[in-house]
JSON list of C-alpha atoms in Angstrom, two decimals:
[
{"chain": "A", "resi": 1, "resn": "MET", "atom": "CA", "xyz": [-23.75, -11.05, 0.24]},
{"chain": "A", "resi": 2, "resn": "GLN", "atom": "CA", "xyz": [-22.12, -7.66, 0.54]},
{"chain": "A", "resi": 3, "resn": "GLN", "atom": "CA", "xyz": [-18.48, -7.51, 1.68]},
{"chain": "A", "resi": 4, "resn": "PHE", "atom": "CA", "xyz": [-17.24, -4.83, 4.06]},
{"chain": "A", "resi": 5, "resn": "LEU", "atom": "CA", "xyz": [-13.80, -3.46, 4.84]},
{"chain": "A", "resi": 6, "resn": "ARG", "atom": "CA", "xyz": [-12.74, -1.64, 8.02]},
{"chain": "A", "resi": 7, "resn": "VAL", "atom": "CA", "xyz": [-10.98, 1.48, 6.86]},
{"chain": "A", "resi": 8, "resn": "ALA", "atom": "CA", "xyz": [-9.49, 4.62, 8.32]},
{"chain": "A", "resi": 9, "resn": "GLY", "atom": "CA", "xyz": [-10.57, 6.38, 5.18]},
{"chain": "A", "resi": 10, "resn": "VAL", "atom": "CA", "xyz": [-10.80, 6.51, 1.40]},
{"chain": "A", "resi": 11, "resn": "THR", "atom": "CA", "xyz": [-9.13, 9.26, -0.58]},
{"chain": "A", "resi": 12, "resn": "ARG", "atom": "CA", "xyz": [-10.17, 10.07, -4.16]},
{"chain": "A", "resi": 13, "resn": "ASP", "atom": "CA", "xyz": [-7.93, 11.77, -6.68]},
{"chain": "A", "resi": 14, "resn": "SER", "atom": "CA", "xyz": [-4.65, 10.95, -4.89]},
{"chain": "A", "resi": 15, "resn": "ILE", "atom": "CA", "xyz": [-1.46, 11.88, -6.75]},
{"chain": "A", "resi": 16, "resn": "VAL", "atom": "CA", "xyz": [1.01, 10.92, -4.02]},
{"chain": "A", "resi": 17, "resn": "ASP", "atom": "CA", "xyz": [0.20, 7.24, -3.44]},
{"chain": "A", "resi": 18, "resn": "GLY", "atom": "CA", "xyz": [1.49, 5.85, -6.71]},
{"chain": "A", "resi": 19, "resn": "PRO", "atom": "CA", "xyz": [1.63, 6.86, -10.35]},
{"chain": "A", "resi": 20, "resn": "GLY", "atom": "CA", "xyz": [-1.23, 8.76, -11.98]},
{"chain": "A", "resi": 21, "resn": "VAL", "atom": "CA", "xyz": [-4.43, 9.72, -10.24]},
{"chain": "A", "resi": 22, "resn": "ARG", "atom": "CA", "xyz": [-5.60, 7.01, -7.85]},
{"chain": "A", "resi": 23, "resn": "LEU", "atom": "CA", "xyz": [-8.08, 5.92, -5.23]},
{"chain": "A", "resi": 24, "resn": "THR", "atom": "CA", "xyz": [-6.35, 5.23, -1.92]},
{"chain": "A", "resi": 25, "resn": "VAL", "atom": "CA", "xyz": [-7.86, 2.98, 0.74]},
{"chain": "A", "resi": 26, "resn": "PHE", "atom": "CA", "xyz": [-6.37, 3.39, 4.21]},
{"chain": "A", "resi": 27, "resn": "SER", "atom": "CA", "xyz": [-6.75, 0.13, 6.10]},
{"chain": "A", "resi": 28, "resn": "GLN", "atom": "CA", "xyz": [-7.48, 0.31, 9.80]},
{"chain": "A", "resi": 29, "resn": "GLY", "atom": "CA", "xyz": [-5.06, -1.41, 12.17]},
{"chain": "A", "resi": 30, "resn": "CYS", "atom": "CA", "xyz": [-1.32, -1.70, 12.38]},
{"chain": "A", "resi": 31, "resn": "LYS", "atom": "CA", "xyz": [1.01, -3.79, 14.56]},
{"chain": "A", "resi": 32, "resn": "ILE", "atom": "CA", "xyz": [4.21, -1.98, 13.50]},
{"chain": "A", "resi": 33, "resn": "LYS", "atom": "CA", "xyz": [3.46, 1.50, 14.89]},
{"chain": "A", "resi": 34, "resn": "CYS", "atom": "CA", "xyz": [6.48, 3.28, 13.40]},
{"chain": "A", "resi": 35, "resn": "PRO", "atom": "CA", "xyz": [7.74, 6.22, 15.41]},
{"chain": "A", "resi": 36, "resn": "PHE", "atom": "CA", "xyz": [6.63, 9.49, 13.71]},
{"chain": "A", "resi": 37, "resn": "CYS", "atom": "CA", "xyz": [4.03, 7.57, 11.68]},
{"chain": "A", "resi": 38, "resn": "HIS", "atom": "CA", "xyz": [2.10, 9.79, 9.25]},
{"chain": "A", "resi": 39, "resn": "ASN", "atom": "CA", "xyz": [-1.16, 8.00, 10.18]},
{"chain": "A", "resi": 40, "resn": "PRO", "atom": "CA", "xyz": [-1.11, 6.95, 13.89]},
{"chain": "A", "resi": 41, "resn": "GLN", "atom": "CA", "xyz": [-4.94, 7.20, 14.05]},
{"chain": "A", "resi": 42, "resn": "THR", "atom": "CA", "xyz": [-4.96, 4.04, 11.89]},
{"chain": "A", "resi": 43, "resn": "TRP", "atom": "CA", "xyz": [-3.19, 1.79, 14.43]},
{"chain": "A", "resi": 44, "resn": "ASP", "atom": "CA", "xyz": [-6.27, 0.64, 16.40]},
{"chain": "A", "resi": 45, "resn": "PHE", "atom": "CA", "xyz": [-7.83, -2.43, 14.72]},
{"chain": "A", "resi": 46, "resn": "ALA", "atom": "CA", "xyz": [-11.24, -1.57, 16.22]},
{"chain": "A", "resi": 47, "resn": "GLY", "atom": "CA", "xyz": [-11.15, 2.06, 14.99]},
{"chain": "A", "resi": 48, "resn": "GLY", "atom": "CA", "xyz": [-12.19, 3.51, 11.66]},
{"chain": "A", "resi": 49, "resn": "GLN", "atom": "CA", "xyz": [-15.42, 2.56, 9.99]},
{"chain": "A", "resi": 50, "resn": "LEU", "atom": "CA", "xyz": [-16.91, -0.35, 8.09]},
{"chain": "A", "resi": 51, "resn": "ILE", "atom": "CA", "xyz": [-17.53, 0.48, 4.46]},
{"chain": "A", "resi": 52, "resn": "SER", "atom": "CA", "xyz": [-18.89, -1.77, 1.72]},
{"chain": "A", "resi": 53, "resn": "LEU", "atom": "CA", "xyz": [-16.76, -2.65, -1.23]},
{"chain": "A", "resi": 54, "resn": "ASP", "atom": "CA", "xyz": [-19.58, -1.30, -3.37]},
{"chain": "A", "resi": 55, "resn": "ASP", "atom": "CA", "xyz": [-19.19, 2.09, -1.70]},
{"chain": "A", "resi": 56, "resn": "ILE", "atom": "CA", "xyz": [-15.45, 2.00, -2.26]},
{"chain": "A", "resi": 57, "resn": "LEU", "atom": "CA", "xyz": [-15.89, 1.08, -5.90]},
{"chain": "A", "resi": 58, "resn": "ASN", "atom": "CA", "xyz": [-18.44, 3.87, -6.34]},
{"chain": "A", "resi": 59, "resn": "ASN", "atom": "CA", "xyz": [-15.51, 6.23, -5.64]},
{"chain": "A", "resi": 60, "resn": "TYR", "atom": "CA", "xyz": [-13.35, 4.61, -8.32]},
{"chain": "A", "resi": 61, "resn": "ARG", "atom": "CA", "xyz": [-13.36, 6.69, -11.50]},
{"chain": "A", "resi": 62, "resn": "PRO", "atom": "CA", "xyz": [-12.61, 5.49, -15.03]},
{"chain": "A", "resi": 63, "resn": "GLN", "atom": "CA", "xyz": [-9.71, 7.96, -15.36]},
{"chain": "A", "resi": 64, "resn": "TYR", "atom": "CA", "xyz": [-7.87, 6.46, -12.36]},
{"chain": "A", "resi": 65, "resn": "GLN", "atom": "CA", "xyz": [-4.67, 4.57, -13.04]},
{"chain": "A", "resi": 66, "resn": "GLY", "atom": "CA", "xyz": [-5.40, 2.30, -10.08]},
{"chain": "A", "resi": 67, "resn": "ILE", "atom": "CA", "xyz": [-5.93, 1.85, -6.43]},
{"chain": "A", "resi": 68, "resn": "THR", "atom": "CA", "xyz": [-3.49, 1.99, -3.51]},
{"chain": "A", "resi": 69, "resn": "PHE", "atom": "CA", "xyz": [-3.78, 0.07, -0.22]},
{"chain": "A", "resi": 70, "resn": "SER", "atom": "CA", "xyz": [-2.18, 2.05, 2.58]},
{"chain": "A", "resi": 71, "resn": "GLY", "atom": "CA", "xyz": [-2.78, 2.23, 6.22]},
{"chain": "A", "resi": 72, "resn": "GLY", "atom": "CA", "xyz": [-2.65, 1.37, 8.92]},
{"chain": "A", "resi": 73, "resn": "GLU", "atom": "CA", "xyz": [-1.00, -1.74, 7.59]},
{"chain": "A", "resi": 74, "resn": "PRO", "atom": "CA", "xyz": [-2.79, -3.64, 4.79]},
{"chain": "A", "resi": 75, "resn": "PHE", "atom": "CA", "xyz": [-0.64, -6.70, 5.43]},
{"chain": "A", "resi": 76, "resn": "ASP", "atom": "CA", "xyz": [-1.58, -6.94, 9.17]},
{"chain": "A", "resi": 77, "resn": "GLN", "atom": "CA", "xyz": [-5.29, -7.46, 8.54]},
{"chain": "A", "resi": 78, "resn": "ASP", "atom": "CA", "xyz": [-7.29, -10.55, 9.58]},
{"chain": "A", "resi": 79, "resn": "ASP", "atom": "CA", "xyz": [-8.45, -13.17, 7.08]},
{"chain": "A", "resi": 80, "resn": "ALA", "atom": "CA", "xyz": [-11.80, -11.51, 6.38]},
{"chain": "A", "resi": 81, "resn": "GLN", "atom": "CA", "xyz": [-10.21, -8.10, 5.80]},
{"chain": "A", "resi": 82, "resn": "THR", "atom": "CA", "xyz": [-7.49, -9.61, 3.64]},
{"chain": "A", "resi": 83, "resn": "ALA", "atom": "CA", "xyz": [-10.17, -11.44, 1.59]},
{"chain": "A", "resi": 84, "resn": "ALA", "atom": "CA", "xyz": [-11.97, -8.16, 1.04]},
{"chain": "A", "resi": 85, "resn": "LEU", "atom": "CA", "xyz": [-8.72, -6.47, -0.12]},
{"chain": "A", "resi": 86, "resn": "LEU", "atom": "CA", "xyz": [-8.02, -9.42, -2.47]},
{"chain": "A", "resi": 87, "resn": "PHE", "atom": "CA", "xyz": [-11.50, -9.12, -3.96]},
{"chain": "A", "resi": 88, "resn": "LEU", "atom": "CA", "xyz": [-11.23, -5.32, -4.28]},
{"chain": "A", "resi": 89, "resn": "ALA", "atom": "CA", "xyz": [-7.89, -5.75, -6.11]},
{"chain": "A", "resi": 90, "resn": "SER", "atom": "CA", "xyz": [-9.49, -8.20, -8.54]},
{"chain": "A", "resi": 91, "resn": "LEU", "atom": "CA", "xyz": [-12.29, -5.74, -9.28]},
{"chain": "A", "resi": 92, "resn": "VAL", "atom": "CA", "xyz": [-9.82, -2.93, -9.97]},
{"chain": "A", "resi": 93, "resn": "HIS", "atom": "CA", "xyz": [-7.76, -5.19, -12.22]},
{"chain": "A", "resi": 94, "resn": "ALA", "atom": "CA", "xyz": [-10.96, -6.09, -14.08]},
{"chain": "A", "resi": 95, "resn": "ARG", "atom": "CA", "xyz": [-11.49, -2.38, -14.76]},
{"chain": "A", "resi": 96, "resn": "GLY", "atom": "CA", "xyz": [-7.94, -2.13, -16.13]},
{"chain": "A", "resi": 97, "resn": "GLY", "atom": "CA", "xyz": [-6.36, -0.48, -13.10]},
{"chain": "A", "resi": 98, "resn": "ASP", "atom": "CA", "xyz": [-3.21, -1.38, -11.23]},
{"chain": "A", "resi": 99, "resn": "VAL", "atom": "CA", "xyz": [-2.85, -2.06, -7.52]},
{"chain": "A", "resi": 100, "resn": "TRP", "atom": "CA", "xyz": [-0.15, -0.53, -5.34]},
{"chain": "A", "resi": 101, "resn": "ALA", "atom": "CA", "xyz": [0.36, -1.16, -1.62]},
{"chain": "A", "resi": 102, "resn": "PHE", "atom": "CA", "xyz": [2.37, 0.49, 1.13]},
{"chain": "A", "resi": 103, "resn": "SER", "atom": "CA", "xyz": [3.75, -1.62, 3.96]},
{"chain": "A", "resi": 104, "resn": "GLY", "atom": "CA", "xyz": [5.95, -1.07, 6.97]},
{"chain": "A", "resi": 105, "resn": "HIS", "atom": "CA", "xyz": [7.03, -4.66, 6.50]},
{"chain": "A", "resi": 106, "resn": "CYS", "atom": "CA", "xyz": [9.89, -5.44, 4.07]},
{"chain": "A", "resi": 107, "resn": "LEU", "atom": "CA", "xyz": [9.17, -7.52, 0.96]},
{"chain": "A", "resi": 108, "resn": "GLU", "atom": "CA", "xyz": [11.39, -10.32, 2.30]},
{"chain": "A", "resi": 109, "resn": "PHE", "atom": "CA", "xyz": [9.25, -10.64, 5.42]},
{"chain": "A", "resi": 110, "resn": "LEU", "atom": "CA", "xyz": [6.00, -10.67, 3.43]},
{"chain": "A", "resi": 111, "resn": "ARG", "atom": "CA", "xyz": [7.41, -13.29, 1.04]},
{"chain": "A", "resi": 112, "resn": "ALA", "atom": "CA", "xyz": [8.66, -15.46, 3.92]},
{"chain": "A", "resi": 113, "resn": "ASN", "atom": "CA", "xyz": [5.16, -15.35, 5.39]},
{"chain": "A", "resi": 114, "resn": "ASP", "atom": "CA", "xyz": [3.56, -16.03, 1.98]},
{"chain": "A", "resi": 115, "resn": "HIS", "atom": "CA", "xyz": [1.15, -13.12, 2.30]},
{"chain": "A", "resi": 116, "resn": "PRO", "atom": "CA", "xyz": [-1.66, -13.50, -0.24]},
{"chain": "A", "resi": 117, "resn": "LEU", "atom": "CA", "xyz": [-1.79, -9.76, -1.09]},
{"chain": "A", "resi": 118, "resn": "LEU", "atom": "CA", "xyz": [1.56, -10.17, -2.85]},
{"chain": "A", "resi": 119, "resn": "ASP", "atom": "CA", "xyz": [-0.25, -12.25, -5.48]},
{"chain": "A", "resi": 120, "resn": "VAL", "atom": "CA", "xyz": [-2.60, -9.40, -6.47]},
{"chain": "A", "resi": 121, "resn": "ILE", "atom": "CA", "xyz": [-0.62, -6.20, -6.14]},
{"chain": "A", "resi": 122, "resn": "ASP", "atom": "CA", "xyz": [1.47, -4.76, -8.95]},
{"chain": "A", "resi": 123, "resn": "ALA", "atom": "CA", "xyz": [3.80, -2.63, -6.86]},
{"chain": "A", "resi": 124, "resn": "LEU", "atom": "CA", "xyz": [4.88, -2.43, -3.23]},
{"chain": "A", "resi": 125, "resn": "VAL", "atom": "CA", "xyz": [6.48, 0.41, -1.27]},
{"chain": "A", "resi": 126, "resn": "ASP", "atom": "CA", "xyz": [8.00, -1.43, 1.63]},
{"chain": "A", "resi": 127, "resn": "GLY", "atom": "CA", "xyz": [9.83, -0.78, 4.87]},
{"chain": "A", "resi": 128, "resn": "PRO", "atom": "CA", "xyz": [9.10, 1.16, 8.05]},
{"chain": "A", "resi": 129, "resn": "PHE", "atom": "CA", "xyz": [9.25, 4.94, 8.00]},
{"chain": "A", "resi": 130, "resn": "LYS", "atom": "CA", "xyz": [12.52, 6.06, 9.59]},
{"chain": "A", "resi": 131, "resn": "TRP", "atom": "CA", "xyz": [12.62, 9.67, 10.78]},
{"chain": "A", "resi": 132, "resn": "ALA", "atom": "CA", "xyz": [16.44, 9.79, 10.66]},
{"chain": "A", "resi": 133, "resn": "LEU", "atom": "CA", "xyz": [16.28, 8.87, 6.92]},
{"chain": "A", "resi": 134, "resn": "ARG", "atom": "CA", "xyz": [13.35, 11.17, 6.05]},
{"chain": "A", "resi": 135, "resn": "ASP", "atom": "CA", "xyz": [13.66, 12.84, 2.67]},
{"chain": "A", "resi": 136, "resn": "LEU", "atom": "CA", "xyz": [10.81, 15.02, 1.34]},
{"chain": "A", "resi": 137, "resn": "SER", "atom": "CA", "xyz": [12.20, 14.85, -2.21]},
{"chain": "A", "resi": 138, "resn": "LEU", "atom": "CA", "xyz": [11.43, 11.14, -2.54]},
{"chain": "A", "resi": 139, "resn": "LYS", "atom": "CA", "xyz": [8.63, 10.03, -4.77]},
{"chain": "A", "resi": 140, "resn": "TYR", "atom": "CA", "xyz": [6.02, 7.75, -3.15]},
{"chain": "A", "resi": 141, "resn": "ARG", "atom": "CA", "xyz": [8.03, 7.18, 0.01]},
{"chain": "A", "resi": 142, "resn": "GLY", "atom": "CA", "xyz": [8.98, 9.05, 3.14]},
{"chain": "A", "resi": 143, "resn": "SER", "atom": "CA", "xyz": [12.42, 7.79, 4.06]},
{"chain": "A", "resi": 144, "resn": "LEU", "atom": "CA", "xyz": [15.48, 6.49, 2.20]},
{"chain": "A", "resi": 145, "resn": "ASN", "atom": "CA", "xyz": [15.24, 2.98, 3.64]},
{"chain": "A", "resi": 146, "resn": "GLN", "atom": "CA", "xyz": [11.89, 2.38, 1.92]},
{"chain": "A", "resi": 147, "resn": "GLN", "atom": "CA", "xyz": [12.01, 0.68, -1.48]},
{"chain": "A", "resi": 148, "resn": "ILE", "atom": "CA", "xyz": [9.66, 0.56, -4.45]},
{"chain": "A", "resi": 149, "resn": "TRP", "atom": "CA", "xyz": [9.16, -2.93, -5.84]},
{"chain": "A", "resi": 150, "resn": "VAL", "atom": "CA", "xyz": [7.33, -3.63, -9.13]},
{"chain": "A", "resi": 151, "resn": "LYS", "atom": "CA", "xyz": [6.15, -7.03, -10.21]},
{"chain": "A", "resi": 152, "resn": "THR", "atom": "CA", "xyz": [7.43, -8.08, -13.61]},
{"chain": "A", "resi": 153, "resn": "PRO", "atom": "CA", "xyz": [5.14, -9.78, -16.15]},
{"chain": "A", "resi": 154, "resn": "LYS", "atom": "CA", "xyz": [6.69, -13.10, -15.07]},
{"chain": "A", "resi": 155, "resn": "GLY", "atom": "CA", "xyz": [5.69, -12.44, -11.45]},
{"chain": "A", "resi": 156, "resn": "ARG", "atom": "CA", "xyz": [9.14, -11.60, -10.06]},
{"chain": "A", "resi": 157, "resn": "TRP", "atom": "CA", "xyz": [9.70, -8.55, -7.87]},
{"chain": "A", "resi": 158, "resn": "GLU", "atom": "CA", "xyz": [12.09, -5.98, -9.28]},
{"chain": "A", "resi": 159, "resn": "ASN", "atom": "CA", "xyz": [13.54, -3.09, -7.23]},
{"chain": "A", "resi": 160, "resn": "ALA", "atom": "CA", "xyz": [12.40, 0.02, -9.13]},
{"chain": "A", "resi": 161, "resn": "THR", "atom": "CA", "xyz": [13.29, 2.63, -6.52]},
{"chain": "A", "resi": 162, "resn": "GLU", "atom": "CA", "xyz": [15.86, 4.48, -8.64]},
{"chain": "A", "resi": 163, "resn": "ARG", "atom": "CA", "xyz": [13.52, 4.46, -11.64]},
{"chain": "A", "resi": 164, "resn": "PHE", "atom": "CA", "xyz": [11.09, 6.65, -9.70]},
{"chain": "A", "resi": 165, "resn": "ASP", "atom": "CA", "xyz": [13.31, 9.16, -7.98]},
{"chain": "A", "resi": 166, "resn": "GLY", "atom": "CA", "xyz": [16.95, 8.33, -8.71]},
{"chain": "A", "resi": 167, "resn": "LYS", "atom": "CA", "xyz": [17.76, 7.63, -5.08]},
{"chain": "A", "resi": 168, "resn": "SER", "atom": "CA", "xyz": [18.25, 4.34, -3.32]},
{"chain": "A", "resi": 169, "resn": "PHE", "atom": "CA", "xyz": [19.58, 3.19, -0.02]},
{"chain": "A", "resi": 170, "resn": "GLN", "atom": "CA", "xyz": [21.90, 0.19, 0.16]},
{"chain": "A", "resi": 171, "resn": "HIS", "atom": "CA", "xyz": [20.99, -1.08, 3.60]},
{"chain": "A", "resi": 172, "resn": "HIS", "atom": "CA", "xyz": [17.40, -2.25, 3.85]},
{"chain": "A", "resi": 173, "resn": "PHE", "atom": "CA", "xyz": [16.16, -2.07, 7.46]}
]
């Protein structure tokens, strides 16, 4: 049986959604609705389009470093959509790629809610976009409150924000 994912879009050859060249999947639906969101068209859970995982994988090229789940909000999806993202992550890992995700939720919130996507992603850019903290010089994030977390080989989350752009923000919102 073929699995489908409701997406706002799929972008090939992305160089802004994580390290290397990547495939980015924009999930459809978001409960957070950050003011000045970069993708407000992704908020409606009934919007976007259904696309098969096969079609998504047909866009994944051998030279890609990995895949990125963005949105919308990948961590706000229903059980069926989350299952499809979990399966897609496993297929990318099987091809030797890494999996990054962007979330307006903070890591602490996702951990407290035991979100299953945390088990399959290798890196997380977390936190809501804050216009007052916007900084166009940041790598992979839009505002200073957002953090980049990388999973260690032992499965612990390490704050790697300064490693990527040398800037961090002490107060996590």
